[in-house]
Structure formats: structure tokens, C-alpha cells
CSV table of C-alpha atoms in Angstrom, one decimal:
chain,number,residue,atom,x,y,z
A,16,MET,CA,-42.3,-24.8,-16.6
A,17,ALA,CA,-39.7,-26.8,-18.4
A,18,GLU,CA,-39.1,-23.9,-20.8
A,19,ASP,CA,-38.9,-21.5,-17.8
A,20,ASN,CA,-36.3,-23.7,-16.3
A,21,GLY,CA,-34.3,-23.5,-19.4
A,22,LYS,CA,-34.6,-19.8,-19.4
A,23,LEU,CA,-33.5,-19.6,-15.7
A,24,GLU,CA,-30.5,-21.7,-16.5
A,25,ARG,CA,-29.5,-19.6,-19.4
A,26,PHE,CA,-30.1,-16.4,-17.3
A,27,GLU,CA,-27.9,-17.7,-14.5
A,28,ALA,CA,-25.2,-18.9,-16.9
A,29,ARG,CA,-25.0,-15.4,-18.4
A,30,ILE,CA,-24.7,-13.9,-15.0
A,31,ASN,CA,-22.0,-16.3,-14.0
A,32,ALA,CA,-20.1,-15.5,-17.2
A,33,GLY,CA,-20.1,-11.8,-16.1
A,34,GLU,CA,-22.6,-10.6,-18.7
A,35,LYS,CA,-24.9,-7.8,-17.8
A,36,ILE,CA,-28.7,-8.2,-18.0
A,37,GLU,CA,-30.4,-5.5,-20.0
A,38,PRO,CA,-34.0,-4.3,-19.7
A,39,LYS,CA,-35.6,-6.4,-22.5
A,40,ASP,CA,-33.8,-9.6,-21.6
A,41,TRP,CA,-35.7,-12.4,-19.9
A,42,MET,CA,-35.3,-12.3,-16.1
A,43,PRO,CA,-36.9,-14.2,-13.3
A,44,GLU,CA,-39.8,-12.3,-11.8
A,45,ARG,CA,-38.1,-12.3,-8.4
A,46,TYR,CA,-35.0,-10.7,-9.9
A,47,ARG,CA,-37.1,-7.9,-11.4
A,48,GLN,CA,-39.1,-7.4,-8.2
A,49,GLN,CA,-36.0,-7.3,-6.0
A,50,LEU,CA,-34.3,-4.8,-8.3
A,51,ILE,CA,-37.4,-2.6,-8.3
A,52,ARG,CA,-37.5,-2.7,-4.5
A,53,MET,CA,-33.8,-2.0,-4.1
A,54,MET,CA,-33.4,0.6,-6.8
A,55,SER,CA,-36.5,2.6,-5.9
A,56,GLN,CA,-35.5,2.5,-2.3
A,57,HIS,CA,-32.1,3.8,-3.4
A,58,ALA,CA,-33.8,6.6,-5.5
A,59,HIS,CA,-36.0,7.6,-2.6
A,60,SER,CA,-33.0,7.7,-0.3
A,61,GLU,CA,-31.2,10.2,-2.6
A,62,VAL,CA,-34.4,12.4,-2.6
A,63,VAL,CA,-35.2,12.2,1.1
A,64,GLY,CA,-31.5,12.6,1.8
A,65,MET,CA,-31.7,16.2,0.6
A,66,LEU,CA,-33.9,17.1,3.5
A,67,PRO,CA,-31.5,16.9,6.5
A,68,GLU,CA,-28.8,18.7,4.6
A,69,GLY,CA,-31.0,21.2,2.8
A,70,ASN,CA,-32.0,22.2,6.3
A,71,TRP,CA,-28.6,23.8,6.8
A,72,ILE,CA,-28.1,25.6,3.4
A,73,THR,CA,-29.3,29.0,4.8
A,74,ARG,CA,-27.1,28.6,7.9
A,75,ALA,CA,-23.8,27.5,6.3
A,76,PRO,CA,-21.0,29.3,8.1
A,77,SER,CA,-19.4,30.8,4.9
A,78,LEU,CA,-20.2,31.4,1.3
A,79,ARG,CA,-17.7,28.7,0.3
A,80,ARG,CA,-19.5,26.1,2.5
A,81,LYS,CA,-22.9,27.3,1.3
A,82,MET,CA,-21.9,26.9,-2.4
A,83,VAL,CA,-20.5,23.4,-1.7
A,84,LEU,CA,-23.6,22.3,0.2
A,85,LEU,CA,-25.9,23.6,-2.5
A,86,ALA,CA,-24.0,21.7,-5.1
A,87,LYS,CA,-24.0,18.5,-3.0
A,88,VAL,CA,-27.8,18.7,-2.4
A,89,GLN,CA,-28.3,19.3,-6.1
A,90,ASP,CA,-26.2,16.2,-6.9
A,91,GLU,CA,-28.5,14.2,-4.6
A,92,ALA,CA,-31.5,15.3,-6.6
A,93,GLY,CA,-29.6,14.3,-9.8
A,94,HIS,CA,-28.8,10.9,-8.3
A,95,GLY,CA,-32.4,10.4,-7.5
A,96,HIS,CA,-33.2,11.1,-11.1
A,97,TYR,CA,-30.6,8.6,-12.4
A,98,LEU,CA,-32.0,5.9,-10.2
A,99,TYR,CA,-35.7,6.6,-10.9
A,100,SER,CA,-34.7,6.5,-14.6
A,101,ALA,CA,-32.9,3.2,-14.3
A,102,THR,CA,-35.8,1.7,-12.3
A,103,GLU,CA,-38.3,2.7,-15.0
A,104,THR,CA,-36.5,0.4,-17.4
A,105,LEU,CA,-37.9,-2.5,-15.3
A,106,GLY,CA,-41.5,-1.5,-16.3
A,107,VAL,CA,-42.5,0.6,-13.3
A,108,THR,CA,-43.5,4.2,-13.7
A,109,ARG,CA,-42.1,7.2,-11.8
A,110,GLU,CA,-45.7,8.0,-10.8
A,111,GLU,CA,-46.0,4.6,-9.1
A,112,MET,CA,-42.7,5.0,-7.3
A,113,LEU,CA,-43.5,8.5,-6.1
A,114,GLU,CA,-46.9,7.4,-4.9
A,115,LYS,CA,-45.3,4.6,-2.8
A,116,LEU,CA,-42.9,7.0,-1.3
A,117,LEU,CA,-45.5,9.7,-0.5
A,118,SER,CA,-48.0,7.2,0.9
A,119,GLY,CA,-45.3,5.8,3.2
A,120,LYS,CA,-45.4,2.3,1.7
A,121,ALA,CA,-41.8,2.5,0.2
A,122,LYS,CA,-38.7,2.6,2.4
A,123,TYR,CA,-35.7,4.8,2.1
A,124,SER,CA,-32.4,4.7,4.0
A,125,ASN,CA,-33.0,4.8,7.8
A,126,ILE,CA,-30.1,7.2,8.2
A,127,PHE,CA,-32.3,10.1,7.0
A,128,ASN,CA,-34.7,9.7,9.9
A,129,TYR,CA,-32.1,11.2,12.3
A,130,PRO,CA,-32.0,14.9,12.9
A,131,THR,CA,-29.1,17.3,11.9
A,132,LEU,CA,-28.7,19.3,15.1
A,133,THR,CA,-25.6,21.3,14.5
A,134,TRP,CA,-23.3,22.4,11.6
A,135,ALA,CA,-20.9,19.6,12.6
A,136,ASP,CA,-23.6,17.1,11.6
A,137,ILE,CA,-23.2,18.3,8.0
A,138,GLY,CA,-19.5,17.5,8.1
A,139,VAL,CA,-20.1,14.1,9.7
A,140,ILE,CA,-22.9,13.2,7.2
A,141,GLY,CA,-20.6,13.9,4.2
A,142,TRP,CA,-17.8,12.0,5.8
A,143,LEU,CA,-19.7,9.0,7.3
A,144,VAL,CA,-23.0,8.7,5.5
A,145,ASP,CA,-21.6,9.5,2.0
A,146,GLY,CA,-18.5,7.4,2.9
A,147,ALA,CA,-20.8,4.4,3.7
A,148,ALA,CA,-22.8,5.1,0.6
A,149,ILE,CA,-19.6,5.0,-1.5
A,150,VAL,CA,-18.6,1.7,-0.1
A,151,ASN,CA,-22.0,0.3,-1.0
A,152,GLN,CA,-22.2,2.0,-4.4
A,153,THR,CA,-18.7,1.0,-5.5
A,154,MET,CA,-19.8,-2.6,-5.2
A,155,LEU,CA,-23.2,-1.9,-6.9
A,156,ALA,CA,-21.3,-0.3,-9.9
A,157,LYS,CA,-20.5,-4.0,-10.8
A,158,THR,CA,-24.1,-5.2,-10.3
A,159,SER,CA,-25.5,-7.6,-12.9
A,160,TYR,CA,-28.3,-5.3,-14.1
A,161,GLY,CA,-27.0,-3.0,-16.8
A,162,PRO,CA,-29.0,0.2,-16.2
A,163,TYR,CA,-28.3,0.0,-12.4
A,164,SER,CA,-24.6,-0.5,-12.9
A,165,ARG,CA,-24.4,2.5,-15.3
A,166,ALA,CA,-26.3,4.8,-12.9
A,167,MET,CA,-24.0,3.7,-10.1
A,168,ILE,CA,-20.9,4.5,-12.2
A,169,ARG,CA,-22.2,8.0,-12.8
A,170,ILE,CA,-23.0,8.4,-9.1
A,171,CYS,CA,-19.6,7.1,-7.9
A,172,LYS,CA,-17.8,9.6,-10.1
A,173,GLU,CA,-19.7,12.5,-8.6
A,174,GLU,CA,-19.9,11.4,-5.0
A,175,ASN,CA,-16.3,11.5,-4.0
A,176,PHE,CA,-16.4,15.2,-3.4
A,177,HIS,CA,-19.3,14.7,-1.1
A,178,LYS,CA,-17.2,12.7,1.3
A,179,LYS,CA,-14.2,15.0,1.0
A,180,GLN,CA,-16.1,18.2,1.7
A,181,GLY,CA,-17.6,16.5,4.8
A,182,TYR,CA,-14.2,15.4,6.0
A,183,GLU,CA,-12.8,18.9,5.4
A,184,ILE,CA,-15.6,20.3,7.7
A,185,VAL,CA,-14.8,17.7,10.3
A,186,ALA,CA,-11.0,18.2,10.2
A,187,THR,CA,-11.5,22.0,10.4
A,188,MET,CA,-13.7,21.8,13.5
A,189,ALA,CA,-11.5,19.2,15.1
A,190,ARG,CA,-8.6,21.6,15.1
A,191,GLY,CA,-10.8,24.5,16.1
A,192,THR,CA,-11.8,25.9,19.5
A,193,PRO,CA,-12.7,23.6,22.4
A,194,ALA,CA,-16.4,24.3,21.7
A,195,GLN,CA,-16.0,23.3,18.0
A,196,ARG,CA,-14.1,20.1,18.9
A,197,LYS,CA,-16.8,19.2,21.4
A,198,MET,CA,-19.5,19.9,18.7
A,199,VAL,CA,-17.8,17.7,16.1
A,200,GLN,CA,-17.1,14.8,18.6
A,201,ASP,CA,-20.8,15.0,19.7
A,202,ALA,CA,-21.9,14.7,16.0
A,203,LEU,CA,-19.6,11.7,15.5
A,204,ASN,CA,-21.1,10.1,18.6
A,205,ARG,CA,-24.6,10.5,17.3
A,206,TRP,CA,-24.0,9.4,13.7
A,207,TRP,CA,-21.5,6.5,14.1
A,208,TRP,CA,-24.0,3.8,15.0
A,209,PRO,CA,-26.8,4.8,12.7
A,210,THR,CA,-24.1,4.8,9.9
A,211,LEU,CA,-23.1,1.3,10.7
A,212,MET,CA,-26.8,0.3,10.5
A,213,MET,CA,-26.9,1.6,6.9
A,214,PHE,CA,-25.4,-1.6,5.7
A,215,GLY,CA,-28.5,-3.5,6.9
A,216,PRO,CA,-29.0,-6.5,9.2
A,217,HIS,CA,-26.3,-9.2,9.8
A,218,ASP,CA,-26.0,-11.6,6.9
A,219,LYS,CA,-27.7,-14.3,8.9
A,220,ASP,CA,-30.8,-12.0,9.4
A,221,SER,CA,-30.9,-10.6,5.9
A,222,PRO,CA,-33.8,-12.4,4.1
A,223,ASN,CA,-33.1,-11.0,0.6
A,224,SER,CA,-29.4,-11.5,0.5
A,225,GLY,CA,-29.3,-15.1,-0.9
A,226,ASP,CA,-30.9,-14.4,-4.3
A,227,LEU,CA,-29.3,-11.0,-4.5
A,228,LEU,CA,-25.8,-12.5,-4.2
A,229,ARG,CA,-26.5,-15.5,-6.4
A,230,TRP,CA,-27.8,-13.2,-9.2
A,231,LYS,CA,-24.9,-10.8,-8.5
A,232,VAL,CA,-27.2,-7.9,-7.8
A,233,LYS,CA,-24.9,-7.5,-4.8
A,234,LEU,CA,-21.4,-8.8,-4.9
A,235,LYS,CA,-20.6,-8.5,-1.2
A,236,THR,CA,-22.6,-9.2,2.0
A,237,ASN,CA,-23.9,-6.5,4.4
A,238,ASP,CA,-21.3,-7.6,7.0
A,239,GLU,CA,-18.4,-7.5,4.5
A,240,LEU,CA,-19.3,-4.0,3.4
A,241,ARG,CA,-19.7,-2.8,7.0
A,242,GLN,CA,-16.3,-4.2,7.9
A,243,ARG,CA,-14.7,-2.4,4.9
A,244,PHE,CA,-16.3,0.9,6.0
A,245,VAL,CA,-15.1,0.5,9.6
A,246,ASP,CA,-11.6,-0.4,8.4
A,247,ILE,CA,-11.2,2.7,6.2
A,248,THR,CA,-13.0,5.1,8.6
A,249,VAL,CA,-11.4,4.5,12.0
A,250,PRO,CA,-7.9,5.8,10.9
A,251,GLN,CA,-9.6,8.9,9.4
A,252,ALA,CA,-11.2,9.6,12.8
A,253,HIS,CA,-7.9,9.1,14.6
A,254,ALA,CA,-6.0,11.3,12.1
A,255,VAL,CA,-8.0,14.3,13.3
A,256,GLY,CA,-8.0,13.3,17.0
A,257,LEU,CA,-11.6,12.1,17.2
A,258,THR,CA,-12.8,9.2,19.2
A,259,ILE,CA,-15.1,6.5,17.8
A,260,PRO,CA,-17.9,6.0,20.3
A,261,ASP,CA,-17.3,2.3,20.8
A,262,PRO,CA,-15.5,1.0,23.9
A,263,GLU,CA,-15.1,-2.5,22.2
A,264,LEU,CA,-13.3,-1.1,19.1
A,265,ARG,CA,-9.8,-2.6,18.7
A,266,TYR,CA,-7.4,-3.4,16.0
A,267,ASN,CA,-6.7,-7.1,15.3
A,268,GLU,CA,-3.1,-7.4,14.2
A,269,GLU,CA,-3.7,-10.9,12.8
A,270,THR,CA,-6.7,-10.2,10.6
A,271,GLY,CA,-5.8,-6.6,9.8
A,272,HIS,CA,-9.3,-5.5,10.6
A,273,TRP,CA,-10.9,-3.2,13.2
A,274,GLU,CA,-13.2,-5.2,15.5
A,275,PHE,CA,-16.2,-3.4,16.8
A,276,GLY,CA,-19.1,-3.7,19.2
A,277,GLU,CA,-22.6,-4.9,18.6
A,278,ILE,CA,-25.2,-2.7,16.9
A,279,ASP,CA,-28.4,-1.9,18.8
A,280,TRP,CA,-30.7,-3.8,16.5
A,281,ASP,CA,-33.8,-2.9,18.5
A,282,GLU,CA,-33.1,0.7,17.5
A,283,PHE,CA,-32.5,-0.4,13.9
A,284,TRP,CA,-35.9,-2.1,13.7
A,285,ARG,CA,-37.7,0.6,15.6
A,286,VAL,CA,-36.5,3.3,13.1
A,287,ILE,CA,-37.2,1.0,10.0
A,288,ARG,CA,-40.8,0.5,11.3
A,289,GLY,CA,-41.4,4.2,11.3
A,290,ASN,CA,-40.6,5.3,14.8
A,291,GLY,CA,-37.3,7.0,14.4
A,292,PRO,CA,-36.8,10.6,15.5
A,293,CYS,CA,-37.7,12.2,12.1
A,294,ASN,CA,-39.7,9.6,10.1
A,295,LYS,CA,-42.9,11.6,10.2
A,296,GLU,CA,-41.2,14.9,9.6
A,297,ARG,CA,-39.4,13.7,6.5
A,298,LEU,CA,-42.5,12.3,4.9
A,299,ALA,CA,-44.5,15.3,5.7
A,300,ALA,CA,-41.8,17.6,4.2
A,301,ARG,CA,-41.7,15.5,1.0
A,302,ARG,CA,-45.5,15.4,0.7
A,303,LYS,CA,-45.7,19.2,1.2
A,304,ALA,CA,-43.0,19.8,-1.5
A,305,HIS,CA,-44.8,17.5,-3.9
A,306,GLN,CA,-48.2,19.0,-3.4
A,307,GLU,CA,-46.9,22.6,-3.5
A,308,GLY,CA,-45.1,21.8,-6.8
A,309,ALA,CA,-48.2,20.4,-8.5
A,310,TRP,CA,-49.1,23.8,-10.0
A,311,VAL,CA,-45.6,24.1,-11.6
A,312,ARG,CA,-46.0,20.8,-13.3
A,313,ALA,CA,-49.5,21.6,-14.5
A,314,ALA,CA,-48.4,25.1,-15.7
A,315,ALA,CA,-45.5,23.7,-17.7
A,316,GLU,CA,-47.8,21.2,-19.4
A,317,ALA,CA,-50.3,23.9,-20.2
A,318,TYR,CA,-47.6,26.1,-21.6
A,319,ALA,CA,-46.4,23.4,-23.9
A,320,ARG,CA,-50.0,22.8,-25.1
A,321,LYS,CA,-50.5,26.6,-25.7
A,322,HIS,CA,-47.5,26.6,-28.0
A,323,GLY,CA,-48.8,23.7,-30.0
A,324,ARG,CA,-46.5,21.1,-28.4
A,325,GLU,CA,-48.5,18.1,-27.4
A,326,PRO,CA,-46.9,16.8,-24.2
A,327,GLY,CA,-44.5,14.0,-25.1
A,328,LYS,CA,-44.0,15.1,-28.7
A,329,ALA,CA,-40.8,16.6,-29.9
A,330,ALA,CA,-40.7,20.4,-30.0
B,24,MET,CA,-52.6,9.0,6.7
B,25,ALA,CA,-53.2,6.2,4.1
B,26,THR,CA,-56.7,7.4,3.3
B,27,GLU,CA,-55.5,11.0,2.6
B,28,LYS,CA,-54.8,11.9,-1.0
B,29,ASN,CA,-51.1,12.3,-1.3
B,30,VAL,CA,-51.1,13.4,-4.9
B,31,PRO,CA,-53.6,15.8,-6.4
B,32,GLU,CA,-56.0,14.4,-9.0
B,33,GLN,CA,-54.5,16.3,-12.0
B,34,ASP,CA,-51.0,15.5,-11.0
B,35,THR,CA,-48.6,14.6,-13.7
B,36,GLN,CA,-45.0,13.4,-14.0
B,37,TRP,CA,-44.9,14.3,-17.7
B,38,PRO,CA,-43.8,11.9,-20.5
B,39,ARG,CA,-40.4,10.3,-20.5
B,40,TRP,CA,-37.6,11.4,-22.9
B,41,GLU,CA,-34.4,9.4,-23.5
B,42,VAL,CA,-31.3,11.4,-23.3
B,43,PHE,CA,-28.1,11.1,-25.4
B,44,VAL,CA,-25.0,13.0,-24.5
B,45,GLN,CA,-21.9,13.9,-26.6
B,46,GLU,CA,-19.0,14.8,-24.3
B,47,LYS,CA,-16.7,16.1,-27.0
B,48,THR,CA,-16.9,17.0,-30.7
B,49,GLY,CA,-15.8,14.0,-32.7
B,50,GLU,CA,-17.3,11.5,-30.3
B,51,PRO,CA,-20.7,9.8,-30.7
B,52,HIS,CA,-23.8,10.7,-28.7
B,53,GLN,CA,-24.2,8.1,-26.0
B,54,HIS,CA,-27.3,7.1,-24.1
B,55,ALA,CA,-27.2,8.6,-20.6
B,56,GLY,CA,-30.6,7.9,-19.1
B,57,SER,CA,-34.0,9.6,-19.3
B,58,VAL,CA,-35.9,12.6,-18.0
B,59,HIS,CA,-39.5,13.6,-17.7
B,60,ALA,CA,-40.7,16.8,-19.4
B,61,PRO,CA,-43.8,18.3,-21.0
B,62,ASP,CA,-42.0,19.3,-24.2
B,63,GLY,CA,-38.6,19.1,-26.0
B,64,GLU,CA,-37.4,22.5,-24.8
B,65,LEU,CA,-37.9,21.6,-21.1
B,66,ALA,CA,-36.6,18.0,-21.8
B,67,LEU,CA,-33.3,19.6,-22.9
B,68,GLN,CA,-33.2,21.8,-19.8
B,69,ASN,CA,-33.9,18.9,-17.5
B,70,ALA,CA,-31.4,16.8,-19.3
B,71,ARG,CA,-28.8,19.5,-18.8
B,72,ASP,CA,-29.6,19.7,-15.1
B,73,VAL,CA,-29.5,16.0,-14.6
B,74,TYR,CA,-26.8,14.8,-16.9
B,75,ALA,CA,-24.5,17.8,-17.4
B,76,ARG,CA,-23.8,19.2,-14.0
B,77,ARG,CA,-20.0,18.8,-14.4
B,78,GLY,CA,-19.4,20.6,-17.6
B,79,LYS,CA,-17.9,17.9,-19.9
B,80,VAL,CA,-20.8,18.0,-22.3
B,81,TYR,CA,-20.8,19.4,-25.9
B,82,SER,CA,-24.3,18.4,-27.1
B,83,ILE,CA,-27.5,16.7,-25.9
B,84,TRP,CA,-30.2,14.9,-27.9
B,85,VAL,CA,-33.6,14.2,-26.3
B,86,VAL,CA,-36.1,11.8,-27.9
B,87,PRO,CA,-39.6,10.9,-26.7
B,88,ALA,CA,-39.2,7.5,-25.3
B,89,GLU,CA,-42.2,6.1,-27.1
B,90,HIS,CA,-40.5,7.0,-30.5
B,91,ILE,CA,-37.6,4.7,-30.0
B,92,VAL,CA,-37.9,1.4,-31.9
B,93,ALA,CA,-35.6,-1.3,-30.7
B,94,THR,CA,-34.8,-5.0,-31.4
B,95,SER,CA,-35.8,-7.4,-28.8
B,96,PRO,CA,-33.6,-10.2,-27.4
B,97,SER,CA,-36.1,-12.8,-28.8
B,98,ASP,CA,-35.1,-11.9,-32.4
B,99,GLN,CA,-31.4,-11.9,-31.4
B,100,GLY,CA,-30.8,-15.1,-33.5
B,101,PRO,CA,-32.8,-14.6,-36.7
B,102,PHE,CA,-32.4,-10.9,-36.8
B,103,PHE,CA,-28.6,-10.7,-36.6
B,104,ASP,CA,-27.8,-14.2,-38.1
B,105,PRO,CA,-27.4,-13.0,-41.7
B,106,ALA,CA,-24.3,-11.1,-40.7
B,107,GLU,CA,-22.5,-14.1,-39.4
B,108,ASP,CA,-22.1,-16.3,-42.5
B,109,LYS,CA,-20.6,-13.6,-44.8
B,110,ILE,CA,-16.9,-13.8,-43.8
B,111,PHE,CA,-16.1,-12.3,-47.3
B,112,ARG,CA,-17.0,-9.0,-45.6
B,113,TYR,CA,-13.7,-9.2,-43.8
B,114,PRO,CA,-10.2,-8.7,-45.3
B,115,HIS,CA,-8.7,-11.9,-44.0
B,116,PHE,CA,-11.1,-13.9,-46.4
B,117,TYR,CA,-8.9,-13.0,-49.4
B,118,LYS,CA,-5.7,-14.6,-50.6
B,119,VAL,CA,-2.9,-12.4,-51.7
B,120,PRO,CA,0.4,-13.4,-53.3
B,121,ARG,CA,3.3,-13.5,-50.8
B,122,GLY,CA,5.4,-10.3,-50.5
B,123,VAL,CA,2.8,-7.9,-51.8
B,124,LYS,CA,2.5,-5.0,-49.3
B,125,ASN,CA,0.1,-2.1,-48.5
B,126,LEU,CA,-3.0,-3.9,-49.7
């Protein structure tokens, strides 16, 4: 125990000195477990996040929009890979992580349990959901765990176009026909509050925040990140003549921040506990895809064997 | 739902390969992450799809993860120590007469 205390002290001293923790370094079990939880949830979110958007690839309104959406969804798959790969450095296998997702034990971002009803939703998701993700991920690029930080830096570099393509769709519709304007305002009305919920509970109700902040896994609190998102997003809505669906929204001249109304936390907890509009549909789609892909994995392995390449050995 | 088998019995995620990417000629290959693949050929294809979606890659190496041998932080001291007390490996260890240039 005394030795463990010494280790913990050295670990915390390294973190306070701004050093990164690498996979083979000693780390408190709680640091490891919290990272596995956070990073695998993040990976699952990238993967499940492909579903609401993939849904619209065949119905994109032009070839340009279709190419862009395909590239974005492919990026999300890649980002899931980066994150599973980084999480594996903590001693958990991809098999275990996938099993937890498919059995419904693991969580992923709540936002993907909402439906994409119209094309405007695709614009609003890129603008708001990717915008919120970028706020969070820009912070996580500085996280204390080396592999997580490196994966985040890669993701941040790629994700900027996701937000811009979304905003382009939104801006185009906002200066379109009355029906288009109505459609994009309706999408904003539906996605605004769930996006604010993406940052998680208030700091005072966030049980994991203390250790995560002390160990610099996170460098900012949920409420700080949410405020930053609101501050950058509100002017973007106004620039294209859209209204944020919050009667309490107002600019505070003194603080320089946009103040906003209270989130419906009952809805937040209801969706987290599995009773959102699409929780069952998303998991069912993911399970189906995994099961239907099993023969491809088996065939590729059989092919490697047939050509004398034992799986896992260099070609 | 929990009792239902979510993953078939013979399911596989394939072995893990570490991926090293060289962005330009003249630069070193750098570790980018890992992929899963049944053999080297598919590991390269997966690595391209995951780590080279934006062009900017000249060459990729893949190595079966289990073949990588690495130092561990516990031998940090003894393993790297010998390098520290040999300052004669650095040019500033040597005395040179004043005024002599281009040494």
C-alpha cells in the first residue's frame, strides 16, 4: 500500500508536470477503468453515429451532397477504428468492446437515439452535433493519456469539414423556398436541446468528473464546454436567420456569454436509460450488420489460411 | 435480449497489426495506430482505409502486434542509464585551443 501511494504520487506529479501517460506506465486502476469506459463509449458513438446519417445517403439531393455524406460517414467509421485501437492499448480487446455494445451493456452518445426525419436534419447534425463533438474533442486532444490524445488530434484534423458541410446545407436551405426554411428551422428546433445534452449532466451531478479532471483526462467541465458551444453556435444561427428554440436565450454584455434556459433532464435520463425514440432501432441495426458481416470475416480468414498465411502472421 | 447470442460462435475480429505511416519520402515511418486483419495483405488495405483517407501518405508498414518487442517503464532506469554518464559522446566535452574554427 505504501508503495502504491508512492506510485500514485509519482503518477500525479507527472500529470501535473504536463507529461503524457503511455500504455505501459503504471496508472491507478480507476484511471484505466475510466479511460476504457470513456474511450470505448466514444468509439461506439462514432460507429452508431453512422446510422442516422447513412440512412440519408441514397436520398441525398445531389451527387455533390451524396459524395460528401459518403465521405463523412466513412470518416466516422475510421474514427471508430482510431478509438478502438487507442482503447486496446489499455488491455481490453476489440471483441470485448463490441460484445458490450451489441449486448446493450455499453453506452454511446445519446444524440444518436434521435431520428433523422428530413434532409435538413443532415445539415443540422453536421453543424450542431459535429460542432459539439469538436468542442469536446479539441479539449480531449490535450488529455493526459497519450494514445487517446493522438487519436483525438487525428480526428480533430478530419472533422472540421463535417461541421462545414453541415452548415453549408443549413445555410443553403435557410435562403431557399419558404418550405425549405421551415424544414431547416424545424430540424434546428428538434436537435438544439439534445445537442446541449451531449455535454452531459451539470458539473454538480456528474459523478465521474472529479477524478477525470484531477488526472487531466478532461481539462474542462461539462458546463464549461456547453457554454463554449452555445457561445460559438448562436451567432452562426443568427447569421442565416434561424431562431434558437429557447425563449430564455439572451446575451449577457458583462460576461460576454449567451445565457440559456434549463435542459429537460428528465428527457436526458429517459434516453440514457434506453427509452429514447431510436435506442432499440439503433442497436438492432448494429447487431444485424455485425451478424450479417460474420461470413465475410470468416471467409477472409479462410482465404488467408488457404494461401498459407496463418492469421496474424506477416504475409 | 440479453440471453440472445449477439455474436456467432465462430466470430472473429482477426489479429491486431500495428501500423506505421510515412507521409513523405525522406521522413521516418511513424506509428499511427493499429488495425485488425487476417493477413498482411488485408492489414495493408485496412491500414490504407483507416489511416490514409486524405492522401498525404507515401508508404505504410504493418507489423503483427505480437511481434513488437518493447522496453518497459520499469527498466527505464537501469536500461537507459549507461547512456547518461558518457558525456564524451558529445562535442562540448572536448577542449580546443582558442581561435581554431570549423572543428
